[in-house]
Coordinates of C-alpha atoms and ligand atoms in Angstrom, one line a residue:
M1 CA -71.4 41.8 -37.4
N2 CA -69.2 38.8 -36.4
T3 CA -65.4 39.4 -36.8
F4 CA -65.4 36.1 -38.7
A5 CA -66.7 38.3 -41.6
F6 CA -63.1 39.5 -42.1
L7 CA -62.0 35.9 -42.9
A8 CA -65.1 35.2 -45.0
K9 CA -64.3 38.3 -47.1
S10 CA -60.7 37.3 -47.7
A11 CA -61.8 33.7 -48.6
R12 CA -64.3 35.1 -51.1
H13 CA -61.8 37.6 -52.6
N14 CA -58.9 35.3 -52.9
P15 CA -59.9 31.7 -52.1
D16 CA -56.8 30.1 -53.5
G17 CA -54.4 32.6 -51.9
L18 CA -52.2 31.3 -49.1
A19 CA -53.5 32.1 -45.6
L20 CA -51.4 30.0 -43.2
V21 CA -48.0 28.6 -43.8
Q22 CA -45.7 26.6 -41.5
G23 CA -42.9 24.3 -42.7
S24 CA -44.3 22.2 -45.5
E25 CA -47.9 22.9 -44.5
A26 CA -49.7 25.6 -46.7
I27 CA -53.4 26.4 -46.2
T28 CA -55.4 28.5 -48.6
Y29 CA -58.0 31.1 -47.5
R30 CA -60.8 28.7 -48.7
E31 CA -59.4 25.9 -46.6
F32 CA -58.8 28.2 -43.6
H33 CA -62.4 29.5 -43.8
D34 CA -63.9 26.0 -44.0
R35 CA -61.8 24.6 -41.2
A36 CA -62.8 27.5 -38.9
L37 CA -66.5 26.9 -39.7
A38 CA -66.0 23.2 -39.0
I39 CA -64.2 23.9 -35.7
G40 CA -67.0 26.3 -34.7
G41 CA -69.6 23.6 -35.5
N42 CA -67.8 20.9 -33.7
L43 CA -67.4 23.1 -30.6
L44 CA -71.1 23.7 -30.5
A45 CA -71.8 20.0 -31.1
A46 CA -69.6 19.2 -28.2
G47 CA -72.0 21.1 -25.9
C48 CA -70.7 24.7 -26.0
S49 CA -73.1 27.6 -26.3
P50 CA -72.3 31.1 -27.5
G51 CA -70.5 33.0 -24.7
D52 CA -68.8 29.9 -23.4
R53 CA -65.0 30.0 -23.1
V54 CA -62.6 27.8 -25.1
A55 CA -59.0 27.9 -23.9
F56 CA -56.0 26.8 -25.9
C57 CA -52.4 26.3 -24.9
L58 CA -50.5 25.5 -28.1
A59 CA -47.1 26.1 -29.5
N60 CA -47.3 28.4 -32.6
S61 CA -49.1 26.7 -35.4
P62 CA -51.9 27.3 -38.0
R63 CA -54.2 25.4 -35.5
I64 CA -54.2 28.6 -33.4
M65 CA -55.7 30.7 -36.1
E66 CA -58.2 28.0 -37.1
L67 CA -59.3 27.9 -33.4
I68 CA -59.5 31.6 -33.0
F69 CA -61.7 32.0 -36.0
G70 CA -63.6 28.8 -35.2
C71 CA -64.5 30.4 -31.8
F72 CA -65.5 33.7 -33.5
A73 CA -67.8 31.7 -36.0
A74 CA -69.5 29.9 -33.1
G75 CA -69.9 33.0 -30.9
L76 CA -67.5 31.5 -28.3
I77 CA -64.9 33.3 -26.3
V78 CA -61.3 32.3 -27.0
V79 CA -58.8 32.2 -24.1
P80 CA -55.2 32.0 -25.4
V81 CA -52.8 30.6 -22.8
N82 CA -49.0 31.2 -23.1
A83 CA -47.5 27.9 -24.2
R84 CA -44.5 28.5 -21.9
L85 CA -46.6 28.4 -18.7
H86 CA -46.4 25.6 -16.1
A87 CA -49.4 23.3 -16.1
R88 CA -50.5 24.8 -12.7
E89 CA -50.4 28.3 -14.2
M90 CA -52.4 27.1 -17.2
A91 CA -54.9 25.5 -14.8
Y92 CA -55.4 28.9 -13.0
I93 CA -56.4 30.6 -16.3
V94 CA -58.6 27.7 -17.4
G95 CA -60.3 27.7 -14.0
N96 CA -60.6 31.5 -13.7
S97 CA -62.1 31.8 -17.2
G98 CA -64.4 28.9 -16.5
A99 CA -63.4 27.4 -19.8
R100 CA -65.4 24.3 -20.8
I101 CA -62.9 23.2 -23.3
L102 CA -59.1 23.2 -23.4
V103 CA -57.1 22.5 -26.5
H104 CA -53.5 21.8 -25.7
G105 CA -50.3 20.4 -27.2
D106 CA -49.0 16.9 -26.6
E107 CA -46.1 18.4 -24.6
F108 CA -48.5 19.5 -21.8
Q109 CA -50.0 16.1 -21.3
A110 CA -47.6 15.0 -18.5
G111 CA -48.1 18.3 -16.6
I112 CA -51.8 18.1 -16.9
A113 CA -51.8 14.4 -15.8
A114 CA -49.7 15.4 -12.7
N115 CA -52.2 18.1 -11.8
A116 CA -55.4 16.2 -13.0
D117 CA -57.5 17.5 -10.1
L118 CA -57.0 21.1 -11.4
F119 CA -58.4 20.2 -14.8
A120 CA -61.4 18.2 -13.6
G121 CA -64.6 18.8 -15.6
V122 CA -62.7 20.5 -18.5
V123 CA -63.2 18.7 -21.8
R124 CA -59.7 18.4 -23.4
Y125 CA -58.5 18.1 -27.0
C126 CA -54.9 17.3 -27.6
S127 CA -52.8 17.8 -30.7
G128 CA -51.4 14.3 -30.3
S129 CA -52.9 11.2 -28.6
A130 CA -53.3 11.6 -24.9
D131 CA -55.2 9.9 -22.0
G132 CA -58.4 11.7 -21.1
A133 CA -58.3 14.0 -24.2
Q134 CA -59.8 13.7 -27.6
P135 CA -57.7 14.2 -30.7
F136 CA -57.7 17.7 -32.2
S137 CA -59.0 16.1 -35.4
A138 CA -62.3 15.5 -33.7
L139 CA -62.8 19.3 -33.9
Q140 CA -62.2 19.2 -37.6
D141 CA -65.0 16.9 -38.7
P142 CA -66.5 18.6 -41.8
A143 CA -69.9 17.0 -41.1
Q144 CA -70.5 19.5 -38.3
M145 CA -69.4 22.6 -40.4
L146 CA -71.5 25.6 -39.7
S147 CA -73.2 27.0 -42.8
A148 CA -72.6 30.5 -41.6
P149 CA -71.1 32.2 -38.5
V150 CA -73.6 33.1 -35.7
D151 CA -74.6 36.7 -35.3
A152 CA -72.6 38.8 -32.9
A153 CA -73.3 42.1 -31.4
P154 CA -70.5 44.6 -31.1
E155 CA -70.4 44.2 -27.3
D156 CA -70.4 40.4 -27.4
L157 CA -67.1 39.1 -25.9
C158 CA -64.9 37.1 -28.1
W159 CA -61.5 37.0 -26.3
L160 CA -60.1 36.9 -22.8
F161 CA -56.5 38.1 -22.8
Y162 CA -54.8 37.1 -19.5
T163 CA -52.3 39.6 -18.3
S164 CA -48.8 38.3 -17.8
G165 CA -49.2 38.4 -14.1
T166 CA -45.7 39.7 -13.3
T167 CA -47.4 41.4 -10.3
G168 CA -50.1 39.2 -8.8
K169 CA -52.4 36.6 -10.4
P170 CA -53.2 37.0 -14.1
K171 CA -56.5 38.9 -14.8
G172 CA -58.6 38.3 -17.9
A173 CA -58.9 41.5 -20.0
M174 CA -62.3 41.1 -21.8
W175 CA -62.3 41.9 -25.5
N176 CA -65.4 42.2 -27.5
H177 CA -66.0 42.1 -31.3
R178 CA -66.0 45.9 -31.7
M179 CA -62.7 46.2 -29.9
V180 CA -61.1 43.5 -31.9
R181 CA -62.2 45.1 -35.2
C182 CA -60.9 48.5 -34.0
V183 CA -57.5 46.8 -33.2
I184 CA -57.5 45.4 -36.7
M185 CA -58.3 48.7 -38.4
N186 CA -56.0 50.7 -36.3
Y187 CA -53.1 48.4 -37.0
L188 CA -53.6 48.9 -40.7
A189 CA -54.2 52.6 -40.4
D190 CA -51.4 53.6 -38.0
L191 CA -48.8 51.0 -37.8
H192 CA -48.3 48.9 -40.9
N193 CA -50.7 48.9 -43.8
I194 CA -50.6 45.2 -44.7
Q195 CA -51.4 44.5 -48.3
P196 CA -53.1 41.4 -49.9
G197 CA -50.5 38.7 -50.6
E198 CA -47.9 40.2 -48.3
V199 CA -46.1 37.7 -46.1
V200 CA -46.2 38.3 -42.3
L201 CA -44.0 36.1 -40.2
H202 CA -44.7 35.1 -36.6
C203 CA -41.8 34.2 -34.4
A204 CA -43.2 35.3 -31.0
P205 CA -46.0 33.5 -29.0
M206 CA -49.3 33.8 -30.9
S207 CA -51.2 33.9 -27.6
H208 CA -49.8 37.4 -27.3
G209 CA -48.9 40.3 -29.7
S210 CA -48.1 38.1 -32.7
G211 CA -51.5 36.5 -32.6
I212 CA -53.2 39.9 -32.5
I213 CA -51.3 41.1 -35.6
A214 CA -52.4 37.9 -37.3
L215 CA -55.9 39.4 -37.3
P216 CA -55.2 42.4 -39.6
T217 CA -53.2 40.0 -41.7
V218 CA -56.3 37.8 -42.2
A219 CA -58.5 40.9 -42.8
R220 CA -56.2 41.9 -45.7
G221 CA -55.9 38.4 -47.2
A222 CA -52.2 38.3 -46.5
V223 CA -50.1 35.3 -45.6
N224 CA -49.5 34.4 -42.0
A225 CA -46.3 32.4 -42.0
I226 CA -45.3 30.8 -38.8
T227 CA -41.7 29.8 -37.9
D228 CA -41.1 26.0 -37.5
T229 CA -39.2 26.0 -34.2
A230 CA -40.7 26.8 -30.9
S231 CA -37.4 28.4 -29.8
F232 CA -36.2 31.7 -31.3
D233 CA -33.4 30.9 -33.7
V234 CA -32.1 34.0 -35.6
D235 CA -30.4 32.0 -38.4
S236 CA -33.5 30.0 -39.3
L237 CA -35.7 33.1 -38.8
L238 CA -33.7 35.0 -41.4
A239 CA -33.5 31.9 -43.7
T240 CA -37.4 31.9 -43.6
V241 CA -37.4 35.6 -44.4
E242 CA -35.3 34.9 -47.5
R243 CA -37.3 31.8 -48.5
L244 CA -40.7 33.2 -48.2
K245 CA -39.8 36.8 -49.1
V246 CA -41.2 38.0 -45.8
S247 CA -42.1 41.7 -45.7
H248 CA -43.3 42.0 -42.1
I249 CA -42.2 40.3 -38.9
A250 CA -45.4 40.5 -36.8
F251 CA -44.1 41.1 -33.3
M252 CA -40.8 40.9 -31.5
A253 CA -40.0 41.5 -27.9
P254 CA -37.0 43.8 -27.4
T255 CA -35.0 40.8 -26.1
Q256 CA -35.6 39.1 -29.5
I257 CA -34.2 42.2 -31.3
V258 CA -31.1 42.1 -29.1
K259 CA -30.7 38.4 -29.9
M260 CA -31.0 39.3 -33.7
L261 CA -28.2 41.8 -33.3
E262 CA -26.0 39.3 -31.5
D263 CA -26.5 36.4 -33.9
F264 CA -26.8 38.3 -37.2
Q265 CA -24.4 37.3 -39.9
P266 CA -24.3 40.0 -42.5
G267 CA -24.7 38.8 -46.1
K268 CA -25.7 35.2 -45.2
H269 CA -29.4 35.7 -46.1
D270 CA -31.1 38.0 -48.5
I271 CA -33.5 39.9 -46.2
S272 CA -34.2 42.8 -48.6
S273 CA -37.9 41.9 -48.7
L274 CA -38.3 43.1 -45.1
R275 CA -40.4 46.3 -44.8
A276 CA -41.5 46.2 -41.1
I277 CA -40.6 44.6 -37.9
C278 CA -43.1 45.4 -35.2
Y279 CA -41.8 45.5 -31.6
G280 CA -43.0 46.4 -28.2
G281 CA -44.2 44.9 -24.9
A282 CA -41.2 46.2 -23.0
P283 CA -38.7 49.0 -23.2
I284 CA -35.9 48.8 -25.7
Y285 CA -32.8 50.7 -24.8
V286 CA -32.0 53.6 -27.2
E287 CA -28.5 52.3 -27.8
Q288 CA -29.9 48.9 -28.9
L289 CA -32.6 50.5 -31.1
K290 CA -30.0 52.6 -32.9
Q291 CA -27.9 49.6 -33.6
A292 CA -30.9 47.7 -34.8
V293 CA -31.9 50.4 -37.3
Q294 CA -28.3 50.7 -38.5
T295 CA -28.1 46.9 -39.0
F296 CA -31.6 46.1 -40.5
G297 CA -32.6 49.5 -41.9
P298 CA -35.6 51.7 -41.3
V299 CA -38.0 48.8 -40.7
F300 CA -38.8 49.1 -37.0
V301 CA -42.3 49.9 -35.9
Q302 CA -42.9 50.4 -32.2
L303 CA -46.1 49.9 -30.4
Y304 CA -47.0 50.6 -26.8
G305 CA -50.1 49.1 -25.3
Q306 CA -51.2 46.4 -22.9
G307 CA -53.7 43.6 -22.8
E308 CA -56.2 46.1 -21.4
S309 CA -55.8 48.2 -24.6
P310 CA -54.5 45.7 -27.1
I311 CA -51.7 46.6 -29.4
T312 CA -51.7 50.3 -29.0
I313 CA -52.0 53.4 -27.1
T314 CA -49.1 55.0 -28.8
G315 CA -46.9 54.0 -31.7
M316 CA -43.9 55.0 -33.8
S317 CA -43.9 54.2 -37.5
A318 CA -40.8 53.1 -39.4
R319 CA -40.6 56.5 -41.0
Q320 CA -40.7 58.3 -37.7
H321 CA -37.9 56.1 -36.4
Q322 CA -35.7 57.1 -39.4
E323 CA -36.5 60.8 -39.2
L324 CA -35.8 61.0 -35.5
L325 CA -32.6 59.1 -35.9
D326 CA -31.4 61.2 -38.8
A327 CA -32.1 64.4 -36.8
G328 CA -30.4 63.0 -33.7
D329 CA -33.7 63.7 -32.0
P330 CA -33.9 62.3 -28.4
R331 CA -37.6 61.5 -29.2
I332 CA -36.2 58.2 -30.6
G333 CA -36.2 57.1 -27.0
S334 CA -40.0 57.7 -26.7
A335 CA -42.8 55.3 -27.3
G336 CA -44.1 57.5 -30.1
Q337 CA -47.3 59.5 -30.3
T338 CA -50.9 58.7 -29.4
R339 CA -52.6 56.7 -32.2
T340 CA -55.3 58.2 -34.3
D341 CA -58.4 57.0 -32.5
V342 CA -57.1 56.9 -28.9
E343 CA -57.0 59.6 -26.3
A344 CA -54.2 59.5 -23.8
H345 CA -52.5 61.7 -21.2
C346 CA -50.8 61.5 -17.9
V347 CA -52.5 62.1 -14.5
D348 CA -51.3 62.8 -11.0
E349 CA -52.3 60.8 -7.9
N350 CA -55.7 62.5 -7.9
D351 CA -56.4 61.8 -11.5
N352 CA -55.8 65.4 -12.6
P353 CA -54.4 65.8 -16.1
L354 CA -50.8 66.9 -16.1
P355 CA -49.2 69.4 -18.6
P356 CA -46.5 68.3 -21.1
G357 CA -43.3 67.3 -19.4
E358 CA -44.8 66.3 -16.1
A359 CA -44.7 62.7 -15.2
G360 CA -47.6 60.7 -13.9
E361 CA -49.7 57.6 -14.7
V362 CA -50.6 57.1 -18.4
V363 CA -54.3 56.9 -18.9
A364 CA -56.1 56.1 -22.1
R365 CA -59.6 55.8 -23.5
G366 CA -61.2 54.8 -26.9
D367 CA -62.8 51.9 -28.5
V368 CA -59.6 49.8 -28.2
V369 CA -59.9 49.9 -24.4
M370 CA -61.4 46.8 -22.6
P371 CA -64.8 47.0 -20.9
G372 CA -63.2 45.4 -17.8
Y373 CA -61.6 42.3 -16.3
W374 CA -63.4 38.9 -16.4
Q375 CA -65.5 38.4 -13.3
N376 CA -63.4 41.0 -11.3
P377 CA -65.6 44.1 -10.7
E378 CA -63.2 45.6 -8.1
A379 CA -60.1 45.4 -10.4
S380 CA -62.2 46.6 -13.3
A381 CA -63.5 49.6 -11.4
E382 CA -60.1 50.5 -10.2
A383 CA -58.5 50.2 -13.6
L384 CA -61.2 52.1 -15.4
R385 CA -62.1 54.8 -12.8
G386 CA -63.4 58.0 -14.3
G387 CA -63.8 56.3 -17.7
W388 CA -60.1 56.1 -18.4
L389 CA -57.9 53.0 -18.4
H390 CA -55.2 53.4 -15.8
T391 CA -52.2 51.6 -17.3
G392 CA -49.9 51.5 -14.2
D393 CA -47.2 52.9 -16.4
I394 CA -45.5 56.1 -15.4
G395 CA -44.4 58.5 -18.1
Y396 CA -44.8 62.0 -19.6
F397 CA -45.9 63.4 -22.9
D398 CA -43.7 66.1 -24.4
D399 CA -45.0 69.3 -26.1
R400 CA -45.3 67.4 -29.4
G401 CA -47.2 64.5 -27.9
Y402 CA -44.4 62.0 -27.7
L403 CA -44.8 59.6 -24.8
F404 CA -41.7 58.9 -22.7
L405 CA -42.3 55.9 -20.5
L406 CA -40.3 56.0 -17.3
D407 CA -41.4 52.8 -15.7
R408 CA -44.1 50.7 -14.2
A409 CA -45.5 52.6 -11.2
K410 CA -44.7 49.6 -9.1
D411 CA -41.0 49.6 -10.1
M412 CA -40.2 53.2 -9.3
V413 CA -37.5 53.5 -6.5
I414 CA -37.9 56.1 -3.8
S415 CA -34.4 56.6 -2.4
G416 CA -33.9 59.3 0.2
G417 CA -37.2 60.9 -0.9
N418 CA -36.1 61.1 -4.6
N419 CA -37.9 59.2 -7.3
V420 CA -35.5 57.0 -9.4
Y421 CA -36.8 55.3 -12.6
P422 CA -34.9 52.0 -13.0
R423 CA -35.2 52.3 -16.8
E424 CA -33.3 55.6 -16.8
V425 CA -30.4 54.0 -14.9
E426 CA -30.5 50.9 -17.2
E427 CA -30.4 53.1 -20.3
V428 CA -27.0 54.4 -19.1
L429 CA -25.6 51.1 -18.0
I430 CA -26.4 49.5 -21.3
Q431 CA -24.2 52.1 -23.1
H432 CA -21.1 50.5 -21.3
P433 CA -19.4 48.2 -23.9
K434 CA -18.7 45.6 -21.3
I435 CA -22.3 45.4 -20.1
A436 CA -24.5 43.0 -22.1
N437 CA -27.7 43.3 -20.0
C438 CA -28.9 44.7 -16.7
V439 CA -31.8 45.3 -14.3
V440 CA -32.1 48.0 -11.8
F441 CA -34.5 48.1 -8.8
G442 CA -34.7 49.3 -5.2
I443 CA -33.6 47.2 -2.3
P444 CA -34.4 47.9 1.4
D445 CA -31.9 50.3 3.0
D446 CA -32.0 51.6 6.6
Y447 CA -30.7 55.0 5.7
W448 CA -32.2 55.7 2.2
G449 CA -35.4 53.7 2.6
E450 CA -34.6 52.1 -0.7
A451 CA -31.2 52.0 -2.3
V452 CA -30.8 51.8 -6.1
H453 CA -29.3 48.4 -6.9
A454 CA -28.0 47.0 -10.3
V455 CA -27.7 43.4 -11.4
I456 CA -25.5 43.1 -14.4
V457 CA -24.7 40.5 -17.1
L458 CA -21.2 41.2 -18.5
T459 CA -20.3 40.9 -22.2
P460 CA -18.6 37.4 -22.5
G461 CA -14.9 37.6 -21.7
E462 CA -15.1 41.0 -20.1
A463 CA -14.5 42.0 -16.4
L464 CA -15.7 45.0 -14.4
T465 CA -15.8 45.9 -10.7
A466 CA -18.8 47.3 -8.9
K467 CA -16.9 50.5 -8.4
E468 CA -16.2 50.9 -12.1
V469 CA -19.9 50.4 -12.8
I470 CA -21.0 53.0 -10.2
D471 CA -18.3 55.5 -11.4
F472 CA -19.5 55.1 -15.0
C473 CA -23.0 55.9 -13.9
G474 CA -21.7 58.9 -12.0
E475 CA -20.4 60.3 -15.3
H476 CA -23.9 60.3 -16.7
M477 CA -26.5 60.9 -14.0
A478 CA -27.3 62.6 -10.7
G479 CA -25.6 61.1 -7.7
Y480 CA -28.9 59.9 -6.1
K481 CA -29.7 57.8 -9.1
K482 CA -26.4 55.9 -9.2
P483 CA -26.6 52.3 -8.0
K484 CA -25.3 52.0 -4.4
A485 CA -24.3 48.4 -5.0
V486 CA -23.9 46.1 -8.0
D487 CA -24.1 42.3 -8.4
F488 CA -23.0 40.3 -11.4
V489 CA -24.9 37.3 -12.8
N490 CA -24.6 35.1 -15.8
E491 CA -28.1 35.6 -17.1
L492 CA -31.4 37.3 -16.2
P493 CA -34.8 35.6 -16.0
V494 CA -37.1 36.3 -18.9
S495 CA -40.9 35.8 -19.1
G496 CA -42.5 33.6 -21.7
Y497 CA -43.2 36.8 -23.6
G498 CA -39.6 37.9 -23.6
K499 CA -39.8 40.5 -20.9
I500 CA -36.9 40.6 -18.4
L501 CA -38.5 39.7 -15.0
R502 CA -37.1 42.6 -12.9
R503 CA -39.6 41.7 -10.1
E504 CA -38.3 38.2 -9.8
V505 CA -34.7 39.4 -9.4
R506 CA -35.8 42.1 -7.0
D507 CA -37.9 39.9 -4.8
A508 CA -34.9 37.9 -3.7
Y509 CA -33.5 41.1 -2.1
W510 CA -36.8 41.8 -0.3
Q511 CA -37.3 38.6 1.6
G512 CA -38.1 39.3 5.2
H513 CA -38.8 43.0 4.4
S514 CA -42.2 44.6 3.7
S515 CA -42.1 45.9 0.2
R516 CA -43.4 49.4 -0.7
I517 CA -45.7 48.7 -3.6
G518 CA -46.7 51.4 -6.0
G519 CA -44.8 54.7 -6.3
G520 CA -47.7 55.7 -8.4
A521 CA -48.5 59.0 -10.0
G522 CA -47.3 62.3 -8.7
A523 CA -43.9 61.3 -9.8
K524 CA -41.5 63.9 -11.2
G525 CA -40.7 64.2 -14.9
P526 CA -38.1 66.4 -16.5
N527 CA -40.1 69.5 -15.6
G528 CA -41.5 68.4 -12.3
Ligands
AMP1 P1 -48.8 43.1 -21.8 O1 -50.2 43.4 -21.3 O2 -48.3 41.8 -21.4 O3 -48.7 43.4 -23.3 O4 -47.8 44.2 -21.1 C1 -48.1 45.5 -21.2 C2 -47.0 46.3 -20.5 O5 -45.7 46.2 -21.2 C3 -47.3 47.8 -20.6 O6 -48.2 48.3 -19.6 C4 -45.9 48.4 -20.4 O7 -45.5 48.4 -19.1 C5 -45.0 47.4 -21.2 N1 -44.9 47.9 -22.6 C6 -45.6 47.6 -23.7 N2 -45.2 48.2 -24.8 C7 -44.1 48.9 -24.4 C8 -43.2 49.8 -25.1 N3 -43.3 50.0 -26.4 N4 -42.2 50.4 -24.4 C9 -42.1 50.1 -23.0 N5 -42.9 49.3 -22.3 C10 -43.9 48.7 -23.0

């Protein structure tokens, strides 16, 4: 079965129902279905064969969904590239995946032209008119429309998801048709049961989580609405929620939720249609989550996963959020419980399973886990050793199976022989009313090995000294976890997917020193 069948079914059940909406553009399921079959036919006519890679680097638009399903229809492997990357970073992914075709937006033309040698041999299609590229409309020629999608086996690859590469070069997590269908069904079963006709809004890059959530939306014949602006603007987002009666915001990075809290104007827009806002991809601080639920109601759905196990390993439903908050239960600070068809636990440095309460690396297995990285057998064998996906995340499960994520293994600080999890320190700092944002990491220290260091963004108009910050931490945590020094900055760097780039801030402090990489498993949890 080809995953295209999910679109075919929605087009048969509700051909005139809205499928894709952006600004004044509104595409029905019949049109979406036919356009995807046309794109698939044109890609094959352009010389692609099933199994070839087709990369795209486009700002959010209905074209993305047409391309994804066009690739499914033709048995091609789609390679989404984050539209916020530099042309050279895009070229790395295009080259590493061996993509024959690149579909890109007008705005990338200058960067591609300046790095033309890196794109040699790649056939390009551009959303506007560009030298050396054909127009996107050439892929829409109805004369080449496929009469039916090609057959696909469950193991046939259909997607390469490039990791964000915050540590090292991006790697292409391979997804096959079975995995993608599992992701779709699991989302509906465990996270949010999208209904036909429901409106799902995308305001985060569709090359990442939002694009994945667009798949169950298609499978259910619901509407994928896409915000008009490439930048994240809270007022226009909430105006769109009101106008389209949006019930579900597909995916938000925690930084976007924080921005919503900052810019929200109560009563300005009627957002009572909202039932679910799905978030994840990075930790959200408990204080911010509490405020978000108080402000927007019990609509938040958390997911924890990674490109190697898309969308979810664990999750927390909107109902669970409310129950935990009402009960004052600290499990609200967890990443929820393992989803229905996934197995997960934590292991020590020798891959031995750990009992509840002991921290180690989170490992997972199930049909949502990738079969490996594209053309990278060493990294695949390392990540999948023993048949379990090693996530690189350190955490512990409690006795009820709630997963508490402590940090990325590579971010743990070892100070004077003690493990310090930056996130734990950040959770405390963010409670200070004068602190708007922060990152914590280890820096080289002759005495301690590594010293805990905080970089802080103050709330506008406020002032704090480093001593006041350190003393505040001392009121809430063990002495060895307190930052030894504090720097203040105006803003923190954020990745194209909304994650605060702790490594980028940290690296400036490590220049000229050899960095210890990977605290790894064997770390201590609350019981260890
Ligand atoms: P990506 O592959 O870009 O989606 O990044 C996945 C990584 O983001 C995970 O390995 C975690 O480190 C982090 N992450 C994802 N979801 C969550 C979450 N709910 N809470 C904390 N960290 C998360």
